[in-house]
Coordinates of C-alpha atoms in Angstrom, one line a residue:
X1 CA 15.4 16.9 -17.9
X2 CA 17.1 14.6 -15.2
X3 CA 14.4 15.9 -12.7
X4 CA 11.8 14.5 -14.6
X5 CA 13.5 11.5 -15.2
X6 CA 14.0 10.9 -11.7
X7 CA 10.3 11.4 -10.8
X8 CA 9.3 9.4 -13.5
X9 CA 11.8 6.7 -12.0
X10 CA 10.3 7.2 -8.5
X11 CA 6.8 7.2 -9.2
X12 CA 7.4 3.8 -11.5
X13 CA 9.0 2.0 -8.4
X14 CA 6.0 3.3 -6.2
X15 CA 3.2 1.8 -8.7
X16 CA 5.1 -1.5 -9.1
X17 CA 4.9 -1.7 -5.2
X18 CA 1.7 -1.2 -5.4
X19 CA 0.6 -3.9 -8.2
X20 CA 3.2 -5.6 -6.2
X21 CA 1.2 -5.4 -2.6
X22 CA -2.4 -5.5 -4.5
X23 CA -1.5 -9.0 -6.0
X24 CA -0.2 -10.5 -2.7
X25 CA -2.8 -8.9 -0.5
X26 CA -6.4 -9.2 -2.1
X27 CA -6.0 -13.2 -2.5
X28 CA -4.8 -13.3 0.9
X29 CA -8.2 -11.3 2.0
X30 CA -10.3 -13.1 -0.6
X31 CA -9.3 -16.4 0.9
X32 CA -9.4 -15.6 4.6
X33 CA -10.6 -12.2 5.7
X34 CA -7.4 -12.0 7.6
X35 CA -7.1 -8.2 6.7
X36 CA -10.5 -7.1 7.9
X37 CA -10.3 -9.1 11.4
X38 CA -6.6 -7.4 11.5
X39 CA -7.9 -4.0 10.6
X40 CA -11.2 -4.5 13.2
X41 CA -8.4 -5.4 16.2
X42 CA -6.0 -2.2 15.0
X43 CA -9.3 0.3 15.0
X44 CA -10.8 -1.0 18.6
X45 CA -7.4 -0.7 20.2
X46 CA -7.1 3.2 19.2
X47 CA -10.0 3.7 21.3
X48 CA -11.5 6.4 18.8
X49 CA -13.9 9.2 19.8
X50 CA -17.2 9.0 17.3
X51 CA -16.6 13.0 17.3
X52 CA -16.8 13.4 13.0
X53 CA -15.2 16.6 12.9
X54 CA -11.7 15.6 14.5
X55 CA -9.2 14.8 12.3
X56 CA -7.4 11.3 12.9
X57 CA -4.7 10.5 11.2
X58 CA -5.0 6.7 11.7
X59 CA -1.3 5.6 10.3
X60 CA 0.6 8.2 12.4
X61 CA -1.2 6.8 15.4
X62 CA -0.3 3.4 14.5
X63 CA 3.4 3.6 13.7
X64 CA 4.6 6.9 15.5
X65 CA 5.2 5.6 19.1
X66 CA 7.8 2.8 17.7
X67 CA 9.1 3.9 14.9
X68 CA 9.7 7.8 16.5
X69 CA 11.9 6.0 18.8
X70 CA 14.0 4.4 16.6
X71 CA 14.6 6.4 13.3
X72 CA 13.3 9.4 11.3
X73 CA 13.3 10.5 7.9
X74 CA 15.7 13.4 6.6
X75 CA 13.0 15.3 4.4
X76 CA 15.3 18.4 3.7
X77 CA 17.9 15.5 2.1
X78 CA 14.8 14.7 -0.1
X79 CA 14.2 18.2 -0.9
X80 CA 17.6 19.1 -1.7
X81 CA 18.0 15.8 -4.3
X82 CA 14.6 17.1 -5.7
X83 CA 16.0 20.1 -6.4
X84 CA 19.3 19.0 -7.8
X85 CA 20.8 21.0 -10.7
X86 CA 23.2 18.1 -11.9
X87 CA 23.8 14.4 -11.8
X88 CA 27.1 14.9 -10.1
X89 CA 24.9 16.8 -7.3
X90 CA 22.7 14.1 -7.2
X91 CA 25.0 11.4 -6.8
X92 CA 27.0 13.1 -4.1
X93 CA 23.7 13.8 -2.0
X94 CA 22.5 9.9 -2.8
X95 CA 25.7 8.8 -0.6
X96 CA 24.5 10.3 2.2
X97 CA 22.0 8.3 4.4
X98 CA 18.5 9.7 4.2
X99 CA 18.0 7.9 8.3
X100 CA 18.5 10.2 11.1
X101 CA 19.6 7.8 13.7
X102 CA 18.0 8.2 17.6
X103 CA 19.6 4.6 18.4
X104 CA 21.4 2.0 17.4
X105 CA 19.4 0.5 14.7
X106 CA 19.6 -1.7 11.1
X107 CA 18.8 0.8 9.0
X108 CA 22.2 2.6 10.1
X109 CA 24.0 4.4 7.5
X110 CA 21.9 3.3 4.7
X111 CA 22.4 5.2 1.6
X112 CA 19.6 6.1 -0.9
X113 CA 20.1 4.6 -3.8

């Protein structure tokens, strides 16, 4: 089914960026321990409590104060293409721009596909 075919399409691209990152990233630590020293700064900076039972979620932490100011995702586009009953439906939907704008910004009016 096209569905299928379009997952199998997305979660291809996601493992080739992934092989992608893995080959420019583990040299680059295995030569300099850049990534640890970077990783050390970002986790110090949080100012963590040692309390194990709260739940951190260390990404949002990192990227939500700049990037909430700037852009967000449209998740019910994503939903909607997911659930697509036709090509034709998914190729209108795919023209739309899956950034909701909060400013002026780069990624303005950048389709999907």
């Amino acid at each position: 089914s096209a569905e299928y075919r379009r997952a199998f399409t997305g979660a291809v691209f996601h493992d080739m960026f992934n092989w992608l990152t893995v080959g420019m990233f583990l040299p680059l630590e295995a030569a300099s321990g850049f990534l640890k020293e970077l990783a050390g700064e970002a986790v110090d900076s949080m100012n963590l409590s040692t309390d194990k039972r709260e739940k951190v979620e260390f990404i949002k932490k990192i990227t939500k104060p700049a990037s909430g100011r700037v852009v967000s995702v449209d998740k019910k586009l994503i939903e909607k293409i997911a659930q697509a009953s036709s090509n034709d439906e998914v190729k209108k939907l795919e023209k739309k721009t899956i950034i909701k704008q909060k400013s002026g910004h780069v990624l303005r009016d950048t389709p999907i596909s």
